[in-house]
PDB file of C-alpha atoms in Angstrom:
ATOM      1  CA  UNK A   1     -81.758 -23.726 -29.508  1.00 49.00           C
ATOM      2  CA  UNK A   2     -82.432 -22.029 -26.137  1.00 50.00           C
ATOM      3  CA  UNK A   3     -79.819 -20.758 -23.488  1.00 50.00           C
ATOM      4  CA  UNK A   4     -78.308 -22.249 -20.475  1.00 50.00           C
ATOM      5  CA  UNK A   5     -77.451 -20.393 -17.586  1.00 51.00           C
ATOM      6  CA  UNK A   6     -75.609 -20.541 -14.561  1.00 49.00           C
ATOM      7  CA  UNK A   7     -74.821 -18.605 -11.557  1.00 46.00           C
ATOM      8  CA  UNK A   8     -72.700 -20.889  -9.752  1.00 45.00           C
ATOM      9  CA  UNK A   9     -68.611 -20.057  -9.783  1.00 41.00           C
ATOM     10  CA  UNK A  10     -66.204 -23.146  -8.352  1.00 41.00           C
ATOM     11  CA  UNK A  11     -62.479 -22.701  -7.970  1.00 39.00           C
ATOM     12  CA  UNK A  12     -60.084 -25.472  -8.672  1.00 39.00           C
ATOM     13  CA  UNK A  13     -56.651 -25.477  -7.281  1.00 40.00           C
ATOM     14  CA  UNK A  14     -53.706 -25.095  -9.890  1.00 40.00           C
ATOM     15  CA  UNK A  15     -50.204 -25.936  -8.851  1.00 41.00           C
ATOM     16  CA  UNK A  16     -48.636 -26.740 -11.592  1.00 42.00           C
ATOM     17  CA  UNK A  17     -46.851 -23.801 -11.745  1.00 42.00           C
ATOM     18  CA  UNK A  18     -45.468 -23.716  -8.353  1.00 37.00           C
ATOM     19  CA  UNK A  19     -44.291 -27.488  -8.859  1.00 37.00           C
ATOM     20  CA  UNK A  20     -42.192 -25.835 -11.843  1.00 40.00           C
ATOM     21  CA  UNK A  21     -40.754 -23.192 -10.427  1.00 43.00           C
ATOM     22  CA  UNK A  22     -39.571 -25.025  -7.442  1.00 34.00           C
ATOM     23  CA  UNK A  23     -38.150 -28.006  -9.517  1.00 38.00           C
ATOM     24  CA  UNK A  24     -36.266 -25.499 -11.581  1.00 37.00           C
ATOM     25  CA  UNK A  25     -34.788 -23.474  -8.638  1.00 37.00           C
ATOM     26  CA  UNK A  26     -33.831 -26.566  -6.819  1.00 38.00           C
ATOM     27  CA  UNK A  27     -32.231 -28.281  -9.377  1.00 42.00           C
ATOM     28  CA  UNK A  28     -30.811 -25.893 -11.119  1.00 45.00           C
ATOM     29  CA  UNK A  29     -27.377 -24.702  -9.464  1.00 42.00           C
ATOM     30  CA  UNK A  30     -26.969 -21.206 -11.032  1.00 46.00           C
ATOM     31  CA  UNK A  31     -30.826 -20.634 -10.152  1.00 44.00           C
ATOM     32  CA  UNK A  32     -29.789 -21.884  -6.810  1.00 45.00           C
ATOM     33  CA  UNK A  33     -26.779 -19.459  -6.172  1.00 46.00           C
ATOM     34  CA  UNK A  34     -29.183 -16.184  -7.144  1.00 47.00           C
ATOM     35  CA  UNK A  35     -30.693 -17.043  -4.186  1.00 45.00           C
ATOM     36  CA  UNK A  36     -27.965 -15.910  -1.959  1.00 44.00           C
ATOM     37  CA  UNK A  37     -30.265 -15.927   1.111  1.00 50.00           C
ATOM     38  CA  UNK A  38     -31.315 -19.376   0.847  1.00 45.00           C
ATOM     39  CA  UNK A  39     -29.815 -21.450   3.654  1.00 53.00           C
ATOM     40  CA  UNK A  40     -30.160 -25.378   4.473  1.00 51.00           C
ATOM     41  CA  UNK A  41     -33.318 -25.097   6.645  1.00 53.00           C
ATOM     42  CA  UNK A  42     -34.942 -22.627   3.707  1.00 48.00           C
ATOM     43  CA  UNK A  43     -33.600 -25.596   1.254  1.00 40.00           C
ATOM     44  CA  UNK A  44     -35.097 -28.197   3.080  1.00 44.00           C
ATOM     45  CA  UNK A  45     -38.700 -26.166   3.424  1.00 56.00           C
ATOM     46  CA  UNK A  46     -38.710 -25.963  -0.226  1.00 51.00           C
ATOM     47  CA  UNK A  47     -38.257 -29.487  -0.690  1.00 48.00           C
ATOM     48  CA  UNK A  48     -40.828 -30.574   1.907  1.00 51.00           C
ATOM     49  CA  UNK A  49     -43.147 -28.400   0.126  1.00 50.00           C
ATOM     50  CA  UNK A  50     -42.362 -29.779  -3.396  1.00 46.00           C
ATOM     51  CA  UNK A  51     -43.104 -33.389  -1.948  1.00 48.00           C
ATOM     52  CA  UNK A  52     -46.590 -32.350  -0.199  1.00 45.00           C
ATOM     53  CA  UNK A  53     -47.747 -30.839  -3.847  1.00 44.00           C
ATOM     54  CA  UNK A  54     -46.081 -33.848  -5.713  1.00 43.00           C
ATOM     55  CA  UNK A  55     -48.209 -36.469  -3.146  1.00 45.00           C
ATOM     56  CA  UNK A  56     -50.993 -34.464  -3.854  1.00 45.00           C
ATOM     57  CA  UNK A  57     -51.306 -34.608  -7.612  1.00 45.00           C
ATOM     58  CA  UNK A  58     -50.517 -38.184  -7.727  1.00 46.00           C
ATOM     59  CA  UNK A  59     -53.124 -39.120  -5.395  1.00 53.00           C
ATOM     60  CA  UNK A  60     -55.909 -37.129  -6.937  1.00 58.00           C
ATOM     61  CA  UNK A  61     -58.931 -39.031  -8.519  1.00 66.00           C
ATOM     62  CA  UNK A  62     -58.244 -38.714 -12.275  1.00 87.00           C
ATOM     63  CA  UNK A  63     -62.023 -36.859 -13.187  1.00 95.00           C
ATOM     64  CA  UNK A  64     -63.116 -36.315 -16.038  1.00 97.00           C
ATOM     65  CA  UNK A  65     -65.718 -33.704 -14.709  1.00 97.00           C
ATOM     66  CA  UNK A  66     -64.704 -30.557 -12.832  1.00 96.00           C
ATOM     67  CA  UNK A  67     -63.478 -31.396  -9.457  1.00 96.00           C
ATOM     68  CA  UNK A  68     -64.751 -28.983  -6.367  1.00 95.00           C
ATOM     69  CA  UNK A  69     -62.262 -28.629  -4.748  1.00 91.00           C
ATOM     70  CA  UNK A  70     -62.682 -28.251  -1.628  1.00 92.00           C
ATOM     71  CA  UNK A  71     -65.547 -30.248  -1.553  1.00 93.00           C
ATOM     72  CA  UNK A  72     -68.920 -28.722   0.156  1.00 95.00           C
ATOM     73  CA  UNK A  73     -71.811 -30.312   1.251  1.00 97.00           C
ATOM     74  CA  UNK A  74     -74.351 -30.378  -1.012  1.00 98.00           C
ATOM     75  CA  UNK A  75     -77.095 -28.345  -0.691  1.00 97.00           C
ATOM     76  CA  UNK A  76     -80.449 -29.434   0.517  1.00 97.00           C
ATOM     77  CA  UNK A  77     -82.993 -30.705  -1.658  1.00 98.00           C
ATOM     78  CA  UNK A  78     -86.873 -32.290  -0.878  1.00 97.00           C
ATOM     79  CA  UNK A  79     -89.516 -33.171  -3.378  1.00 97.00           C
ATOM     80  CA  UNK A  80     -92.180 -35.332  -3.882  1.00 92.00           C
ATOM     81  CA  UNK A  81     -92.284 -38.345  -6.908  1.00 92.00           C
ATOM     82  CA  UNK A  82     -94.524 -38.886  -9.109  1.00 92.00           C
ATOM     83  CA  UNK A  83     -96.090 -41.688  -6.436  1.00 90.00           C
ATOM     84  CA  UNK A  84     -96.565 -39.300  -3.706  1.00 90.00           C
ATOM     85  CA  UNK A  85     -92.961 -40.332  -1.824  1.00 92.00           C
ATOM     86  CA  UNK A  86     -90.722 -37.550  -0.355  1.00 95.00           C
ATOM     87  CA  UNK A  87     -87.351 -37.541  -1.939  1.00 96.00           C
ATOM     88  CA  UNK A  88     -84.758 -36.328   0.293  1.00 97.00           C
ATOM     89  CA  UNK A  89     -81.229 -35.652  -1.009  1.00 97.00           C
ATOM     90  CA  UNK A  90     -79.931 -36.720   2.389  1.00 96.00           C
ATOM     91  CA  UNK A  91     -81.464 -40.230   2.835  1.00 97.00           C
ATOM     92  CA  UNK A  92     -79.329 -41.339  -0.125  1.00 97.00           C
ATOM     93  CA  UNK A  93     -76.008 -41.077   1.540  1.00 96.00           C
ATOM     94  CA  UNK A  94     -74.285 -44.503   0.553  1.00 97.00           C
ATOM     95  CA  UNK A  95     -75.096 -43.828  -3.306  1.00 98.00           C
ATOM     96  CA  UNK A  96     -73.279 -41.523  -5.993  1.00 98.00           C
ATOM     97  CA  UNK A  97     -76.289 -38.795  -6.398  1.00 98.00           C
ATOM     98  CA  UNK A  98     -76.204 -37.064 -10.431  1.00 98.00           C
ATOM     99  CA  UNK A  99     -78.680 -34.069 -10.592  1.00 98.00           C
ATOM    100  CA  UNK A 100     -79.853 -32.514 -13.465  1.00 98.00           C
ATOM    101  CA  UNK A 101     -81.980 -29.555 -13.711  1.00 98.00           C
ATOM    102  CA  UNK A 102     -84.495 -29.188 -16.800  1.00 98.00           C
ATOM    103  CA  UNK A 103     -87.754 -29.508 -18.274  1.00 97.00           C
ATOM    104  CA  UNK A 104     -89.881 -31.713 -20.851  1.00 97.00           C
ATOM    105  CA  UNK A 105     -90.466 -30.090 -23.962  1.00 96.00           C
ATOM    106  CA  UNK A 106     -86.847 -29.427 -23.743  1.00 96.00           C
ATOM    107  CA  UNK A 107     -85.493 -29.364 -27.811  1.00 94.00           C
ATOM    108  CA  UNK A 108     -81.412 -30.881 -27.444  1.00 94.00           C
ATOM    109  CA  UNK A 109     -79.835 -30.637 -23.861  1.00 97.00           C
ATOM    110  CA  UNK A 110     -81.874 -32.383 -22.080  1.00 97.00           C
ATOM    111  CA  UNK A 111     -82.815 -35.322 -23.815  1.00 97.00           C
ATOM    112  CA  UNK A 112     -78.981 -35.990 -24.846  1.00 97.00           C
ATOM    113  CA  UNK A 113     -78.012 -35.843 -21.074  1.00 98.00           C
ATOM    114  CA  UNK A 114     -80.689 -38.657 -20.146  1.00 98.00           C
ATOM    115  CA  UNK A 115     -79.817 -40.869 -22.923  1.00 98.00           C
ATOM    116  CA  UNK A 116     -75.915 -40.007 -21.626  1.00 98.00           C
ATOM    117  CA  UNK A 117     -76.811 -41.524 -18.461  1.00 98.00           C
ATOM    118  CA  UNK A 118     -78.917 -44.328 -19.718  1.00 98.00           C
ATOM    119  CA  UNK A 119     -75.895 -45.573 -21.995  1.00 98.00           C
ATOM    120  CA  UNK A 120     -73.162 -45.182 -18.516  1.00 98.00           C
ATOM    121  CA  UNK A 121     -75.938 -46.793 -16.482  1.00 97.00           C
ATOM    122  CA  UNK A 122     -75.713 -49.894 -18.717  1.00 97.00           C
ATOM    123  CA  UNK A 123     -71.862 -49.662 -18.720  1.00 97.00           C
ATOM    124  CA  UNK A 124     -72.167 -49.998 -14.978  1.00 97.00           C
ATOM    125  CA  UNK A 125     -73.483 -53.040 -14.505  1.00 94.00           C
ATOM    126  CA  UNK A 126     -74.576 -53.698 -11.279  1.00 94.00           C
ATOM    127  CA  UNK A 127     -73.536 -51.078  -9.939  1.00 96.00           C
ATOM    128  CA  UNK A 128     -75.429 -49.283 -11.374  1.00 95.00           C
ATOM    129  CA  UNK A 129     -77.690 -50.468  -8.531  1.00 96.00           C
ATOM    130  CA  UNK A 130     -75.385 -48.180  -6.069  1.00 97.00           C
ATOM    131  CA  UNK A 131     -75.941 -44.109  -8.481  1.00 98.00           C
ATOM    132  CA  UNK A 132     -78.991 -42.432  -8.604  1.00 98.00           C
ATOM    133  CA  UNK A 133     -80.097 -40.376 -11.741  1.00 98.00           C
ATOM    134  CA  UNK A 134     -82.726 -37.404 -10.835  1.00 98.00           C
ATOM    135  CA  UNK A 135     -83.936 -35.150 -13.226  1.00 98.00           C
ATOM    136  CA  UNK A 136     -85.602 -32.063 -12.157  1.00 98.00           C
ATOM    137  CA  UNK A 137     -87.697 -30.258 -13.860  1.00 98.00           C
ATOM    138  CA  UNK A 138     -87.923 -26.445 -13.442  1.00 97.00           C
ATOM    139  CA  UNK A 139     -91.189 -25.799 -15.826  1.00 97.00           C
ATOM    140  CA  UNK A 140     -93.638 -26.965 -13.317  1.00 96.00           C
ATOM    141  CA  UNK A 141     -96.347 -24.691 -14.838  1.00 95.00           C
ATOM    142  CA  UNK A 142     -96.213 -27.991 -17.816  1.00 95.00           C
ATOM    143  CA  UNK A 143     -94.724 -30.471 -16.035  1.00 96.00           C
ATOM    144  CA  UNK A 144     -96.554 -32.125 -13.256  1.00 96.00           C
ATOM    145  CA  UNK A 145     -94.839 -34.921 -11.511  1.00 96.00           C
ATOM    146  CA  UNK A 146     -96.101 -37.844 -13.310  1.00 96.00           C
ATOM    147  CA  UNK A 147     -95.299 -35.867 -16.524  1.00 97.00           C
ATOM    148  CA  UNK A 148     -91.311 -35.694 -15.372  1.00 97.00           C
ATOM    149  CA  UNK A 149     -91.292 -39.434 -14.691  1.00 97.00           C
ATOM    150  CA  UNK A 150     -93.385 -40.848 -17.832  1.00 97.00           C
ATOM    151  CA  UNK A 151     -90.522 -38.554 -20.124  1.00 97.00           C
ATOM    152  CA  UNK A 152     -86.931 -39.574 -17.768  1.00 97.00           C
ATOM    153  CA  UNK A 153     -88.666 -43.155 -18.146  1.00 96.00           C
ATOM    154  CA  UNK A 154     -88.842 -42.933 -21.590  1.00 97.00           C
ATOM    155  CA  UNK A 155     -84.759 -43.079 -21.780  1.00 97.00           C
ATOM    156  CA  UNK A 156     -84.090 -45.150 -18.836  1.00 96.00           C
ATOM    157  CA  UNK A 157     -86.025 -46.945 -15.693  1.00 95.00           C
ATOM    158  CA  UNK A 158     -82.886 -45.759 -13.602  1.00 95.00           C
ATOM    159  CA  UNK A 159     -83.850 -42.199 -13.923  1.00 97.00           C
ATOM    160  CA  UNK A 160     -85.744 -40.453 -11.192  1.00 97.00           C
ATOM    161  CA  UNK A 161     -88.026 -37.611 -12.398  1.00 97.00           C
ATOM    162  CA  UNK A 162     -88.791 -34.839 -10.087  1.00 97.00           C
ATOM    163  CA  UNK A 163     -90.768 -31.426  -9.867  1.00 97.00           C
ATOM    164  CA  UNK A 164     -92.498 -29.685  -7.406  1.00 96.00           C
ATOM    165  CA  UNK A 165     -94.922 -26.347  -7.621  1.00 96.00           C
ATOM    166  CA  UNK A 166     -93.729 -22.899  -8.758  1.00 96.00           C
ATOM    167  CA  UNK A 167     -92.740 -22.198  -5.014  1.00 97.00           C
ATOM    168  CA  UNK A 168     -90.933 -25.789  -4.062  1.00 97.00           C
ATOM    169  CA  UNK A 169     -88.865 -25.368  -7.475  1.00 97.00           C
ATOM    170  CA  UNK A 170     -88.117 -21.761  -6.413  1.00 97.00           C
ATOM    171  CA  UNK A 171     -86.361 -22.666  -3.424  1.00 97.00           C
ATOM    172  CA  UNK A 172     -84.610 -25.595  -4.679  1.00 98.00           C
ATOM    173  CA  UNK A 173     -83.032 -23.264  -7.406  1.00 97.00           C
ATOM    174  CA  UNK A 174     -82.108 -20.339  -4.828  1.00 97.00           C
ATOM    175  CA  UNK A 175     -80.846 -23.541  -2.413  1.00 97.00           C
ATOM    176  CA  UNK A 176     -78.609 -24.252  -5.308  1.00 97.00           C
ATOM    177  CA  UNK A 177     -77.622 -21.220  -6.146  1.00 96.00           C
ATOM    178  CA  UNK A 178     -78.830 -22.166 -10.124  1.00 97.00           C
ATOM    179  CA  UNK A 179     -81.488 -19.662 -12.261  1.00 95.00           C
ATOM    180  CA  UNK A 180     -84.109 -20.993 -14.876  1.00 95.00           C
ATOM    181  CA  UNK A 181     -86.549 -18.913 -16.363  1.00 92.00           C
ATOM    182  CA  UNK A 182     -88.900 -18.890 -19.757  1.00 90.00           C
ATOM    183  CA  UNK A 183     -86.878 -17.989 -22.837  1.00 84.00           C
ATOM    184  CA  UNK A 184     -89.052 -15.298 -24.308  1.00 72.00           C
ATOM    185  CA  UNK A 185     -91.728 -12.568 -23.733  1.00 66.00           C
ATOM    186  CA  UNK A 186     -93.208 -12.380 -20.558  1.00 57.00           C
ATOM    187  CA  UNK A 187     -96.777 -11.699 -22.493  1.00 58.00           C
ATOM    188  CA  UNK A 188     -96.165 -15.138 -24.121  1.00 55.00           C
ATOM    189  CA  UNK A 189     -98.643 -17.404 -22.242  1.00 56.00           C
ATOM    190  CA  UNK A 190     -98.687 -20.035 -24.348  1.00 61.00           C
ATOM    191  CA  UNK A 191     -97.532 -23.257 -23.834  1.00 72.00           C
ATOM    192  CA  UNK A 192     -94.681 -23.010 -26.993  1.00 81.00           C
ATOM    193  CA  UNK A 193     -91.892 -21.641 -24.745  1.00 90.00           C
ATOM    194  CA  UNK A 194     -88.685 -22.734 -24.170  1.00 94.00           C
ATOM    195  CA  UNK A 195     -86.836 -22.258 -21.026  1.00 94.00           C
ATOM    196  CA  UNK A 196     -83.441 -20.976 -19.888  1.00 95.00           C
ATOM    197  CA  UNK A 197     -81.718 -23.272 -17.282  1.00 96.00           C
ATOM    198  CA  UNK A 198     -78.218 -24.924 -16.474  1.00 95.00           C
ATOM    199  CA  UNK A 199     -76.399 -27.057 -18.303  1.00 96.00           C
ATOM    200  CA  UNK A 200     -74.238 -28.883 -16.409  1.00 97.00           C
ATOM    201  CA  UNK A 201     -74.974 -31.908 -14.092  1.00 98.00           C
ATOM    202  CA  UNK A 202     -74.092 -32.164 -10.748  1.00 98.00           C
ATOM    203  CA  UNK A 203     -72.670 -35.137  -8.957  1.00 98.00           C
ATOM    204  CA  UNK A 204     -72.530 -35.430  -4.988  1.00 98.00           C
ATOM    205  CA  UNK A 205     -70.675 -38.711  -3.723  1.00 98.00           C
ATOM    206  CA  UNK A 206     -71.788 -41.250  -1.377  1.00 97.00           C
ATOM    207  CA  UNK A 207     -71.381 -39.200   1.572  1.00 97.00           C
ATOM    208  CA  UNK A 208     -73.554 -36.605   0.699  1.00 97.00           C
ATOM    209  CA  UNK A 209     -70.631 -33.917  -0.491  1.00 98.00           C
ATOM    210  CA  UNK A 210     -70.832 -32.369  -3.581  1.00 98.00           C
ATOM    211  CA  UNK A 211     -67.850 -33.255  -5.859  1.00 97.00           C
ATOM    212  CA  UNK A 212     -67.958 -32.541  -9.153  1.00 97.00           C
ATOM    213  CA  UNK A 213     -69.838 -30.713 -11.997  1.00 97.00           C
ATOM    214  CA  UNK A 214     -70.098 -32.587 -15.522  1.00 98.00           C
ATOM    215  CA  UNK A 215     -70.334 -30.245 -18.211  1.00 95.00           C
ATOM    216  CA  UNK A 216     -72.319 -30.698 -21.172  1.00 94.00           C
ATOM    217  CA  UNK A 217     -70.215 -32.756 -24.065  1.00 93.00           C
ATOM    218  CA  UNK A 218     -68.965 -35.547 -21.470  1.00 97.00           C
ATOM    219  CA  UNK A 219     -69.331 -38.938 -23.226  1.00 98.00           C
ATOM    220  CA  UNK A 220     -71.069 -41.597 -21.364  1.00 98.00           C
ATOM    221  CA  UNK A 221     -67.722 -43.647 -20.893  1.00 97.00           C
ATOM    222  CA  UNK A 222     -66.701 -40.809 -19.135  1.00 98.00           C
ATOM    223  CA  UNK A 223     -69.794 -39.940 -17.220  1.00 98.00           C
ATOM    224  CA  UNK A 224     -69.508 -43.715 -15.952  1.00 98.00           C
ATOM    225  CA  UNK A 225     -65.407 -43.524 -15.669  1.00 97.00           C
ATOM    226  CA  UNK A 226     -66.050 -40.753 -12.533  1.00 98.00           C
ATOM    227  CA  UNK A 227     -68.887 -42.958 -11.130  1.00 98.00           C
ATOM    228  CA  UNK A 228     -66.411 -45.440 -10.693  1.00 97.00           C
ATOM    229  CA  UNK A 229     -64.038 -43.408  -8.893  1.00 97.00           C
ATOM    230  CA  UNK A 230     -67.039 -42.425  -6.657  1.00 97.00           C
ATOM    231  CA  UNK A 231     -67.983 -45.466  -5.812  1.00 95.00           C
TER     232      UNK A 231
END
């Protein structure tokens, strides 16, 4: 089984705790008296506070998938298909974008995530007709364009494949701030390699922002759950 690797770090906001701690000062009465220097207008703060945080978590999309939070832009990204079109990330504002980075001869991550997708794109429906699903390979020294689209074709007509040359694929990986490289001896020239690359799949929303990262495991009911939300 080969590695998966990834250099990106997201925060996600935890409140819980301060939710407790002010629900147990403020109604609790002997908690309340410790606080000697607590006046009305301090009082009243604290529960203006506790209702901002309370909104908050009740309003918040129930993901499955790690939520970015804040959400970013998501970074730029511009290859070519298989038929010679440009695919820009940016001309598909409108649609709920989930990118995954790997490669063909890929043994167990890869070909599980594509059949993942294929089983929520059927649970969509017809909306279905509203996400795109682009896999990207990052072994373009095997995979040439038409390879990456004959192999995501082979799990679903929904999935775009993608690749670009050594250079292209370079950039897109610094863009994203992601690392993939051959799993073995540099001497090893053969074509028997296996690669290193990230394992989770990233999901930017219909305005272009990048929202959430879908780690490896997620069932397809869930993969299609968040869509949903998305959309």
């Amino acid at each position: 089984m080969h590695r998966v690797v990834n250099k990106t770090r997201y925060r996600t906001p935890r409140a819980n705790g301060v939710i407790e701690n002010l629900m147990i000062i403020m109604l609790d009465p002997e908690r309340q008296s410790a606080q000697s220097n607590w006046g009305p207008l301090h009082l009243v703060r604290r529960f203006a506070a506790l209702a901002v945080l309370l909104l908050t978590a009740c309003v918040s999309p129930p993901f499955n998938g790690v939520a970015l939070e804040p959400s970013e832009p998501a970074p730029a990204l511009r290859l070519t298909d298989s038929s010679g079109r440009r695919f820009d990330l940016q001309d598909q504002r409108g649609k709920v974008v989930l990118l995954f980075f790997g490669y063909t001869h890929c043994p167990d991550i890869c070909p599980t995530t594509l059949v993942d997708w294929k089983r929520a794109a059927d649970s969509l429906g017809k909306k279905r007709e509203q996400v795109r699903f682009v896999f990207i390979s990052v072994d373009p020294e095997r995979d040439s364009a038409a390879a990456v689209q004959r192999y995501a074709a082979r799990f679903s007509p929904d999935i775009l494949g993608l690749t670009g040359t050594r250079a292209q694929v370079d950039s897109v990986m610094r863009t994203w701030k992601i690392a993939a490289y051959r799993d073995g001896p540099v001497r090893d020239t053969g074509s028997a390699y296996l690669m290193a690359h990230p394992s989770q799949v990233f999901v930017v929303d219909r305005e272009g922002q990048l929202r959430l990262l879908h780690r490896a495991g997620l069932t397809p009911s869930q993969i299609a759950s968040d869509i949903r939300v998305l959309l």
